Structures are given as C-alpha cells and as structure tokens.
Amino acid sequence: MRQTLSNIYRLGIKELWSLWRDPIMLVLIVFTFTFAVYSSASSMPETMNNAAIAIVDEDHSPLSQRIVSAFYPPQFSPPEMITPAQMDAGMDAGIYTFVLHIPAEFQADVLANRGAEIQLNTDATRMSQAFAGSGYIQQIVLGEVATFLGSGSDAASRVRLEERARFNPTLDKSWFGSLSQIINQITMLSIILTGAALIREREHGTIEHLLVMPVTPAEIMISKIWSMGMVVLVASALSLNLVARGLLGVPVAGSLPLFFTGAALVLFATTSLGIFMATLSRNMPQFGMLVVLVLLPLQMLSGGTTPRENMPEFVQTVMLAAPTTHFVELGQAILFRGAGLDVVWPQLLASAAIGALFFAIALGRFRKMIANG
C-alpha cells in the first residue's frame, strides 16, 4: 500500500510538472477562471443595462412628463427627446432600441376615459433587450398612469403587494452569472486537463515508458485525477475569492469547505470522464471535437443555464446520470442559499456514486487501450 501511494504521488507530481511546462494550458486555466468568469457576470444578456430609448412627446402634459421622467439608469439611458420625423431614421440607424410615441391630447383622453393609446417602437434585432425592455416599459407607463389618476381609491389597489427577493435582494444577475460560470468552468477544465494529459503522454511516447515501470494502470489514472483535480480546485478557489467575491462583490451565503468537498466529488467523475474520452481519441483535434459534443449537453442540460423544470421529462431523467446536474444543484444550494450538509447530502452521494461508476468504466477502457498499444 505504501508503494502504491508513493507511485500515485510521484506520478501526480510528474503531471504537475508537465502541466507547468505547457504554456497553452496555463493560459487556458488563467483565462477560464478570470476573464471568462468576469465577462460572463458583467454581460448577462438578459439584463437591461442602459438601453437606448427616445421619446416623442406631442402632448407636453403633466402626465407625459411623468412618463418621461420615469426612465432612468441603469435599466435605461436618459431618454432622448426627438420629433416624429427623427423616429424612423433613428430606428433605421440603430441609434435607439426603443422609441415611445406619446400622441397629442393623451392626458385629456386618459382623463375622459376615451381609450388613450401610446405607441412603442422596438428594435427587435436586439432580441434580449427587446423582449425584456418591452415588458419593463409597459409596466412603467401603466404604473405612472395609475399613479397620476390617483387609483388608490379602487378596491384592487387597496391590496399592496410587497415583493422581497431572497438570496439576491437587488436582483443583480452578475451574482448568478459569476458563480454559475465558475461551476461550469470546473466541469469543462477538469475534462480538458485530464484528457489532454493522457493525449500528451501518447503523442510524446512517454506512456510506453510508464508501462515498463512497476506501476499499474490504476495508479497512472489516479495520479492524473488527483493532480489535475487539485489544479482545478485551486484555480476555482482563487477565482471564487478574487474574481467573484473580490472584483465583482458577489456574496457567498454558504460554507466554502462544503462546496469544495462537493466539487472534489464531481471532479472525481469529470476527470474520469476526461480520461475515458482521451482513450477514444488518437490526437488532440479528435479529443477537442469529442469535448464539444459532450460538454455542451452537460452544461446546457444540467440546469445551470435554464431550469430543469423547463426541459422534457425524458431529458430530466437522463441528465440525472450526469455529474453536472447534481453539481449545479449542490453549488446553487450552498453558494446562493447557504444550504448545509443536511440539504445537499443527496447530491454529494449521487456525485460519489457517479464518480465511482465513471472511474470503473474509464479504468476498463484505459487498460484495454494499453493492452492494444
């Protein structure tokens, strides 16, 4: 047993030195856990941020002025007052995403209950802002009209809804974006690093050198798993503390040791998956194409991008076999909601079971690859 542990340790150190001498992989690690996390958090596509809006006010009434003054940063840029002749030209040139046209006699029609109308022109080529912004503008206009009419005397308005957002009181989507991106990058990088380590051994011919040494395939595989897994854990810990918490100011609600315990169990599965995929590939280009085919479903269908409840039931059932599904649930529960072991133990257990299964499959494939040369 002591000799086995010594072999695993020394082979792992060899993997770390090989990684240190690979500048491309080092750049990938740094980029993945710094710029990629920051850019994903600060440019969430569904977030309204300084959307360009112009207003054509032909009424010039107190009500129209209330509506104009209701648009302000950060959701919208300060509205630009334009004439009807400038509206179409500004939309065609892409200067404005929204143009709100308030017709003459609008306030008089509202007060006389004559069915007043406002026209909203939207540049639908800016899809994310167009769909979200149209709803925001409708709420703002209707809210200002209701306030202007003094609708507090209506029966429905006597019930006031007080909305409180838990876990993210300011509804800042950069909180969700940065932490979710770290969770996704842990999966991606662990698969790439372990697979690339094995491909590098085969391309350089060093795998044959290992075979003549008194080491077993299991020791070789475990050494790659612990070394590359440790690199990903350290990089993700630095990213979580320096980029997410430090640079972006994202609070972490739960226990980081518990989160990284879950991450270690998931890494056991994903690194084994990376080795299995490397045994199916003859070179790095083949491995890269295989990574794309496997990684995209793992990330898109695990619940990190869209809620699993929105997916077909068949997909939800199949994705229970993916370690990323349980990792997303575990990570969001701990980092966002401050969940403890009593809440996330099913995900920890599932991750360990999937990891053991993936390891057994990958080890069998690895032994077959070695036997066939």
CSV table of C-alpha atoms in Angstrom, one decimal:
chain,number,residue,atom,x,y,z
A,1,MET,CA,0.0,0.0,0.0
A,2,ARG,CA,2.8,2.4,0.8
A,3,GLN,CA,4.5,1.7,-2.5
A,4,THR,CA,1.1,2.3,-4.3
A,5,LEU,CA,0.6,5.6,-2.6
A,6,SER,CA,4.2,6.6,-3.4
A,7,ASN,CA,3.7,5.8,-7.1
A,8,ILE,CA,0.5,7.7,-7.2
A,9,TYR,CA,2.1,10.7,-5.6
A,10,ARG,CA,5.2,10.8,-7.8
A,11,LEU,CA,3.3,10.2,-11.0
A,12,GLY,CA,1.0,13.1,-9.9
A,13,ILE,CA,3.9,15.4,-9.4
A,14,LYS,CA,5.2,14.4,-12.8
A,15,GLU,CA,1.8,15.5,-14.2
A,16,LEU,CA,2.0,18.9,-12.5
A,17,TRP,CA,5.5,19.5,-13.9
A,18,SER,CA,4.2,18.5,-17.4
A,19,LEU,CA,1.4,21.0,-17.0
A,20,TRP,CA,3.7,23.7,-15.8
A,21,ARG,CA,5.8,23.3,-19.0
A,22,ASP,CA,2.6,23.6,-21.2
A,23,PRO,CA,2.0,27.4,-21.6
A,24,ILE,CA,-1.1,26.9,-23.7
A,25,MET,CA,-2.9,25.0,-20.9
A,26,LEU,CA,-1.7,27.5,-18.3
A,27,VAL,CA,-3.1,30.4,-20.3
A,28,LEU,CA,-6.4,28.4,-20.6
A,29,ILE,CA,-6.6,27.9,-16.9
A,30,VAL,CA,-6.0,31.6,-16.1
A,31,PHE,CA,-8.4,32.8,-18.8
A,32,THR,CA,-11.1,30.4,-17.8
A,33,PHE,CA,-11.2,31.4,-14.2
A,34,THR,CA,-10.6,35.1,-14.6
A,35,PHE,CA,-11.7,36.9,-17.8
A,36,ALA,CA,-14.3,34.3,-18.7
A,37,VAL,CA,-15.9,34.5,-15.2
A,38,TYR,CA,-15.8,38.3,-15.1
A,39,SER,CA,-17.2,38.7,-18.7
A,40,SER,CA,-20.0,36.2,-18.1
A,41,ALA,CA,-21.1,38.0,-14.9
A,42,SER,CA,-20.8,41.6,-16.3
A,43,SER,CA,-22.5,40.9,-19.6
A,44,MET,CA,-25.5,38.8,-18.8
A,45,PRO,CA,-27.6,39.0,-22.0
A,46,GLU,CA,-31.0,39.1,-20.3
A,47,THR,CA,-30.1,42.1,-18.1
A,48,MET,CA,-31.4,45.5,-19.1
A,49,ASN,CA,-28.4,47.9,-18.9
A,50,ASN,CA,-28.5,51.4,-20.4
A,51,ALA,CA,-30.9,50.5,-23.2
A,52,ALA,CA,-31.2,53.4,-25.6
A,53,ILE,CA,-34.6,55.0,-25.6
A,54,ALA,CA,-36.1,58.0,-27.2
A,55,ILE,CA,-39.5,59.6,-26.6
A,56,VAL,CA,-41.7,61.6,-28.9
A,57,ASP,CA,-43.8,63.8,-26.7
A,58,GLU,CA,-46.6,65.5,-28.6
A,59,ASP,CA,-48.8,66.0,-25.6
A,60,HIS,CA,-46.4,68.1,-23.3
A,61,SER,CA,-48.8,67.5,-20.4
A,62,PRO,CA,-48.0,66.7,-16.7
A,63,LEU,CA,-48.8,63.1,-17.4
A,64,SER,CA,-46.5,62.8,-20.3
A,65,GLN,CA,-43.7,64.5,-18.3
A,66,ARG,CA,-44.3,61.9,-15.5
A,67,ILE,CA,-43.8,59.1,-18.0
A,68,VAL,CA,-40.6,60.8,-19.5
A,69,SER,CA,-39.1,61.2,-16.0
A,70,ALA,CA,-39.8,57.5,-15.1
A,71,PHE,CA,-37.0,56.3,-17.4
A,72,TYR,CA,-33.5,56.5,-15.9
A,73,PRO,CA,-30.3,54.4,-15.5
A,74,PRO,CA,-29.3,51.6,-15.0
A,75,GLN,CA,-32.0,49.9,-17.0
A,76,PHE,CA,-32.4,52.7,-19.5
A,77,SER,CA,-30.2,55.5,-20.7
A,78,PRO,CA,-31.6,59.0,-20.1
A,79,PRO,CA,-34.4,59.3,-22.7
A,80,GLU,CA,-33.6,61.5,-25.7
A,81,MET,CA,-36.5,63.8,-26.8
A,82,ILE,CA,-37.0,63.7,-30.5
A,83,THR,CA,-39.5,64.7,-33.1
A,84,PRO,CA,-41.7,62.3,-35.2
A,85,ALA,CA,-39.5,63.0,-38.2
A,86,GLN,CA,-36.5,61.7,-36.3
A,87,MET,CA,-38.1,58.5,-35.1
A,88,ASP,CA,-37.8,56.3,-38.2
A,89,ALA,CA,-34.3,57.5,-39.1
A,90,GLY,CA,-33.0,56.8,-35.6
A,91,MET,CA,-34.5,53.3,-35.6
A,92,ASP,CA,-33.1,52.6,-39.0
A,93,ALA,CA,-29.6,53.7,-37.9
A,94,GLY,CA,-29.8,51.6,-34.8
A,95,ILE,CA,-29.4,54.6,-32.5
A,96,TYR,CA,-32.5,53.8,-30.4
A,97,THR,CA,-33.6,50.4,-29.2
A,98,PHE,CA,-37.0,51.8,-28.1
A,99,VAL,CA,-39.0,54.8,-29.2
A,100,LEU,CA,-42.1,55.7,-27.2
A,101,HIS,CA,-44.6,57.9,-29.0
A,102,ILE,CA,-47.0,59.9,-26.8
A,103,PRO,CA,-49.7,61.5,-29.0
A,104,ALA,CA,-51.3,64.8,-28.6
A,105,GLU,CA,-54.2,65.0,-26.2
A,106,PHE,CA,-53.0,61.9,-24.5
A,107,GLN,CA,-53.7,63.2,-20.9
A,108,ALA,CA,-57.1,64.5,-22.0
A,109,ASP,CA,-58.1,61.1,-23.4
A,110,VAL,CA,-56.9,59.4,-20.3
A,111,LEU,CA,-58.9,61.7,-18.0
A,112,ALA,CA,-62.0,61.4,-20.3
A,113,ASN,CA,-61.6,57.6,-20.4
A,114,ARG,CA,-61.6,57.7,-24.2
A,115,GLY,CA,-59.1,54.8,-24.7
A,116,ALA,CA,-55.9,56.6,-25.0
A,117,GLU,CA,-53.0,54.9,-26.8
A,118,ILE,CA,-49.3,55.1,-26.7
A,119,GLN,CA,-47.1,53.6,-29.5
A,120,LEU,CA,-43.9,51.7,-28.6
A,121,ASN,CA,-41.5,51.1,-31.4
A,122,THR,CA,-38.9,48.4,-30.6
A,123,ASP,CA,-35.7,47.3,-32.5
A,124,ALA,CA,-36.3,43.5,-32.4
A,125,THR,CA,-32.9,42.8,-33.8
A,126,ARG,CA,-31.6,43.4,-30.2
A,127,MET,CA,-33.6,40.4,-29.1
A,128,SER,CA,-32.7,40.1,-25.4
A,129,GLN,CA,-33.3,43.8,-24.7
A,130,ALA,CA,-36.3,44.0,-26.9
A,131,PHE,CA,-38.3,41.3,-25.1
A,132,ALA,CA,-37.3,42.3,-21.6
A,133,GLY,CA,-37.5,46.0,-22.3
A,134,SER,CA,-40.9,46.0,-23.8
A,135,GLY,CA,-42.3,44.5,-20.6
A,136,TYR,CA,-40.4,47.0,-18.4
A,137,ILE,CA,-41.7,49.9,-20.5
A,138,GLN,CA,-45.3,48.7,-20.3
A,139,GLN,CA,-45.1,48.4,-16.5
A,140,ILE,CA,-43.5,51.8,-16.2
A,141,VAL,CA,-46.2,53.6,-18.3
A,142,LEU,CA,-49.1,51.8,-16.7
A,143,GLY,CA,-47.7,52.5,-13.3
A,144,GLU,CA,-47.3,56.2,-14.0
A,145,VAL,CA,-50.8,56.5,-15.4
A,146,ALA,CA,-52.3,54.7,-12.4
A,147,THR,CA,-50.4,57.0,-10.0
A,148,PHE,CA,-51.5,60.1,-12.0
A,149,LEU,CA,-55.1,59.0,-11.8
A,150,GLY,CA,-54.9,58.5,-8.1
A,151,SER,CA,-56.2,55.0,-8.3
A,152,GLY,CA,-55.6,54.3,-4.7
A,153,SER,CA,-59.4,54.6,-4.2
A,154,ASP,CA,-60.0,51.5,-6.3
A,155,ALA,CA,-60.8,48.3,-4.4
A,156,ALA,CA,-58.0,46.4,-6.2
A,157,SER,CA,-55.4,48.9,-5.3
A,158,ARG,CA,-56.1,48.7,-1.6
A,159,VAL,CA,-54.2,45.5,-1.5
A,160,ARG,CA,-50.5,46.3,-1.9
A,161,LEU,CA,-48.0,43.6,-2.9
A,162,GLU,CA,-44.7,43.9,-1.1
A,163,GLU,CA,-42.1,42.0,-3.1
A,164,ARG,CA,-38.9,40.8,-1.4
A,165,ALA,CA,-36.3,38.9,-3.4
A,166,ARG,CA,-34.5,36.3,-1.2
A,167,PHE,CA,-30.8,35.4,-1.8
A,168,ASN,CA,-30.4,38.3,-4.2
A,169,PRO,CA,-32.3,41.3,-2.9
A,170,THR,CA,-31.1,43.7,-5.6
A,171,LEU,CA,-31.8,41.2,-8.4
A,172,ASP,CA,-28.2,41.6,-9.6
A,173,LYS,CA,-27.7,39.0,-12.3
A,174,SER,CA,-24.0,39.2,-12.1
A,175,TRP,CA,-24.2,37.3,-8.8
A,176,PHE,CA,-25.8,34.4,-10.6
A,177,GLY,CA,-23.6,34.7,-13.7
A,178,SER,CA,-20.3,34.6,-11.9
A,179,LEU,CA,-21.0,31.7,-9.6
A,180,SER,CA,-22.7,29.7,-12.3
A,181,GLN,CA,-19.8,30.3,-14.6
A,182,ILE,CA,-17.3,29.0,-12.0
A,183,ILE,CA,-19.4,25.9,-11.6
A,184,ASN,CA,-19.4,25.4,-15.4
A,185,GLN,CA,-15.7,26.1,-15.8
A,186,ILE,CA,-14.8,23.5,-13.1
A,187,THR,CA,-16.5,20.8,-15.3
A,188,MET,CA,-15.0,22.0,-18.5
A,189,LEU,CA,-11.5,22.4,-17.4
A,190,SER,CA,-11.3,19.1,-15.5
A,191,ILE,CA,-12.3,17.2,-18.6
A,192,ILE,CA,-9.9,19.1,-20.8
A,193,LEU,CA,-6.9,18.9,-18.4
A,194,THR,CA,-7.1,15.2,-17.7
A,195,GLY,CA,-7.8,14.2,-21.3
A,196,ALA,CA,-5.0,16.4,-22.6
A,197,ALA,CA,-2.6,14.9,-20.1
A,198,LEU,CA,-3.3,11.4,-21.4
A,199,ILE,CA,-3.2,12.5,-25.1
A,200,ARG,CA,0.1,14.3,-24.3
A,201,GLU,CA,1.6,11.0,-23.0
A,202,ARG,CA,0.6,9.2,-26.1
A,203,GLU,CA,1.8,11.8,-28.5
A,204,HIS,CA,5.2,12.1,-26.8
A,205,GLY,CA,5.6,8.4,-26.4
A,206,THR,CA,6.0,8.6,-22.6
A,207,ILE,CA,3.1,6.2,-22.0
A,208,GLU,CA,5.3,3.4,-23.1
A,209,HIS,CA,8.0,4.4,-20.6
A,210,LEU,CA,5.4,4.2,-17.8
A,211,LEU,CA,4.4,0.7,-18.9
A,212,VAL,CA,7.9,-0.7,-18.3
A,213,MET,CA,7.9,0.8,-14.8
A,214,PRO,CA,6.5,-1.1,-11.8
A,215,VAL,CA,3.2,0.9,-11.9
A,216,THR,CA,-0.4,-0.2,-12.6
A,217,PRO,CA,-2.9,1.4,-14.9
A,218,ALA,CA,-5.0,2.3,-11.9
A,219,GLU,CA,-2.0,4.1,-10.3
A,220,ILE,CA,-1.4,6.0,-13.6
A,221,MET,CA,-5.0,7.0,-13.8
A,222,ILE,CA,-5.4,8.0,-10.2
A,223,SER,CA,-2.3,10.2,-10.4
A,224,LYS,CA,-3.8,12.1,-13.3
A,225,ILE,CA,-7.1,12.5,-11.5
A,226,TRP,CA,-5.7,13.9,-8.2
A,227,SER,CA,-3.1,16.2,-9.9
A,228,MET,CA,-5.5,17.8,-12.5
A,229,GLY,CA,-8.3,17.8,-10.0
A,230,MET,CA,-6.2,19.7,-7.5
A,231,VAL,CA,-5.2,22.3,-10.1
A,232,VAL,CA,-8.9,22.9,-10.9
A,233,LEU,CA,-9.8,23.1,-7.2
A,234,VAL,CA,-7.1,25.7,-6.5
A,235,ALA,CA,-7.9,27.7,-9.6
A,236,SER,CA,-11.6,27.7,-8.8
A,237,ALA,CA,-11.0,28.7,-5.2
A,238,LEU,CA,-8.8,31.7,-6.3
A,239,SER,CA,-11.5,32.7,-8.8
A,240,LEU,CA,-14.3,32.5,-6.3
A,241,ASN,CA,-12.5,34.6,-3.8
A,242,LEU,CA,-10.6,37.0,-6.0
A,243,VAL,CA,-12.9,37.5,-9.0
A,244,ALA,CA,-16.4,36.7,-7.8
A,245,ARG,CA,-16.1,38.0,-4.2
A,246,GLY,CA,-13.3,40.5,-4.6
A,247,LEU,CA,-13.7,42.1,-8.0
A,248,LEU,CA,-17.5,41.6,-8.5
A,249,GLY,CA,-18.5,41.9,-4.9
A,250,VAL,CA,-20.7,38.8,-5.0
A,251,PRO,CA,-21.6,37.5,-1.5
A,252,VAL,CA,-21.3,33.8,-0.8
A,253,ALA,CA,-24.0,32.6,1.6
A,254,GLY,CA,-22.9,29.1,2.4
A,255,SER,CA,-19.8,27.0,3.5
A,256,LEU,CA,-16.9,27.1,1.1
A,257,PRO,CA,-15.4,23.9,2.5
A,258,LEU,CA,-18.7,22.1,1.9
A,259,PHE,CA,-18.9,23.4,-1.6
A,260,PHE,CA,-15.3,22.3,-2.5
A,261,THR,CA,-16.0,18.9,-1.0
A,262,GLY,CA,-18.8,18.5,-3.4
A,263,ALA,CA,-16.6,19.9,-6.2
A,264,ALA,CA,-13.9,17.3,-5.4
A,265,LEU,CA,-16.5,14.5,-5.7
A,266,VAL,CA,-17.7,15.9,-9.0
A,267,LEU,CA,-14.1,16.3,-10.2
A,268,PHE,CA,-13.6,12.6,-9.5
A,269,ALA,CA,-16.4,11.9,-12.1
A,270,THR,CA,-15.4,14.5,-14.6
A,271,THR,CA,-11.7,13.8,-14.6
A,272,SER,CA,-12.5,10.1,-15.1
A,273,LEU,CA,-14.8,11.1,-18.0
A,274,GLY,CA,-11.9,13.1,-19.5
A,275,ILE,CA,-9.6,10.1,-19.4
A,276,PHE,CA,-12.3,7.9,-20.9
A,277,MET,CA,-12.8,10.4,-23.8
A,278,ALA,CA,-9.0,10.6,-24.3
A,279,THR,CA,-8.8,6.8,-24.7
A,280,LEU,CA,-11.3,7.1,-27.6
A,281,SER,CA,-9.2,9.8,-29.3
A,282,ARG,CA,-6.0,9.4,-31.2
A,283,ASN,CA,-4.9,13.0,-31.1
A,284,MET,CA,-5.8,16.4,-29.6
A,285,PRO,CA,-8.0,17.5,-32.6
A,286,GLN,CA,-10.2,14.4,-32.2
A,287,PHE,CA,-10.3,14.9,-28.4
A,288,GLY,CA,-11.3,18.6,-28.9
A,289,MET,CA,-14.2,17.7,-31.2
A,290,LEU,CA,-15.4,15.0,-28.7
A,291,VAL,CA,-15.2,17.5,-25.9
A,292,VAL,CA,-17.6,19.8,-27.7
A,293,LEU,CA,-20.1,17.0,-28.3
A,294,VAL,CA,-20.0,16.0,-24.6
A,295,LEU,CA,-19.5,19.3,-22.9
A,296,LEU,CA,-22.3,21.3,-24.4
A,297,PRO,CA,-25.1,18.9,-23.3
A,298,LEU,CA,-23.5,18.6,-19.9
A,299,GLN,CA,-23.6,22.4,-19.4
A,300,MET,CA,-26.8,23.3,-21.2
A,301,LEU,CA,-29.0,20.5,-19.8
A,302,SER,CA,-27.7,20.3,-16.2
A,303,GLY,CA,-29.8,23.3,-15.0
A,304,GLY,CA,-27.1,25.9,-14.9
A,305,THR,CA,-28.3,27.7,-18.0
A,306,THR,CA,-32.0,27.1,-17.9
A,307,PRO,CA,-34.2,25.5,-15.2
A,308,ARG,CA,-34.5,21.7,-15.5
A,309,GLU,CA,-38.3,22.1,-15.0
A,310,ASN,CA,-38.5,23.7,-18.4
A,311,MET,CA,-37.0,20.6,-20.1
A,312,PRO,CA,-38.8,17.5,-21.3
A,313,GLU,CA,-39.3,14.9,-18.6
A,314,PHE,CA,-37.2,12.4,-20.6
A,315,VAL,CA,-34.2,14.8,-20.7
A,316,GLN,CA,-34.6,15.5,-16.9
A,317,THR,CA,-34.4,11.8,-16.2
A,318,VAL,CA,-31.4,11.1,-18.5
A,319,MET,CA,-29.5,14.0,-17.1
A,320,LEU,CA,-29.7,12.5,-13.6
A,321,ALA,CA,-26.8,10.3,-14.7
A,322,ALA,CA,-24.6,13.4,-15.4
A,323,PRO,CA,-22.5,14.7,-12.5
A,324,THR,CA,-23.0,18.3,-13.6
A,325,THR,CA,-26.7,18.1,-12.8
A,326,HIS,CA,-26.0,17.3,-9.2
A,327,PHE,CA,-23.2,19.8,-9.0
A,328,VAL,CA,-25.4,22.6,-10.2
A,329,GLU,CA,-28.0,21.8,-7.6
A,330,LEU,CA,-25.3,21.4,-4.9
A,331,GLY,CA,-23.5,24.6,-5.9
A,332,GLN,CA,-26.6,26.8,-6.1
A,333,ALA,CA,-27.9,25.5,-2.8
A,334,ILE,CA,-24.7,26.2,-0.9
A,335,LEU,CA,-23.4,29.3,-2.6
A,336,PHE,CA,-26.8,31.1,-3.1
A,337,ARG,CA,-29.0,29.8,-0.3
A,338,GLY,CA,-26.5,28.9,2.4
A,339,ALA,CA,-27.6,25.2,2.5
A,340,GLY,CA,-25.8,22.8,4.8
A,341,LEU,CA,-25.0,19.1,4.7
A,342,ASP,CA,-28.5,18.2,5.8
A,343,VAL,CA,-29.8,19.6,2.5
A,344,VAL,CA,-27.1,18.7,-0.1
A,345,TRP,CA,-26.2,15.2,1.1
A,346,PRO,CA,-28.3,13.5,-1.7
A,347,GLN,CA,-26.2,15.4,-4.3
A,348,LEU,CA,-23.0,14.5,-2.6
A,349,LEU,CA,-24.0,10.9,-2.5
A,350,ALA,CA,-25.1,10.9,-6.2
A,351,SER,CA,-21.8,12.6,-7.2
A,352,ALA,CA,-19.8,10.0,-5.4
A,353,ALA,CA,-21.7,7.1,-7.0
A,354,ILE,CA,-21.5,8.6,-10.5
A,355,GLY,CA,-17.8,9.2,-10.0
A,356,ALA,CA,-17.2,5.6,-8.9
A,357,LEU,CA,-19.1,4.4,-12.0
A,358,PHE,CA,-17.2,6.7,-14.4
A,359,PHE,CA,-13.9,5.7,-12.8
A,360,ALA,CA,-14.6,2.0,-13.3
A,361,ILE,CA,-15.6,2.5,-16.9
A,362,ALA,CA,-12.6,4.7,-17.7
A,363,LEU,CA,-10.2,2.3,-16.0
A,364,GLY,CA,-11.5,-0.6,-18.0
A,365,ARG,CA,-11.1,1.4,-21.2
A,366,PHE,CA,-7.7,2.6,-20.2
A,367,ARG,CA,-6.5,-1.0,-19.6
A,368,LYS,CA,-7.8,-2.1,-22.9
A,369,MET,CA,-6.0,0.8,-24.7
A,370,ILE,CA,-2.7,-0.1,-23.0
A,371,ALA,CA,-3.2,-3.8,-23.9
A,372,ASN,CA,-3.8,-3.0,-27.5
A,373,GLY,CA,-1.0,-0.5,-27.7
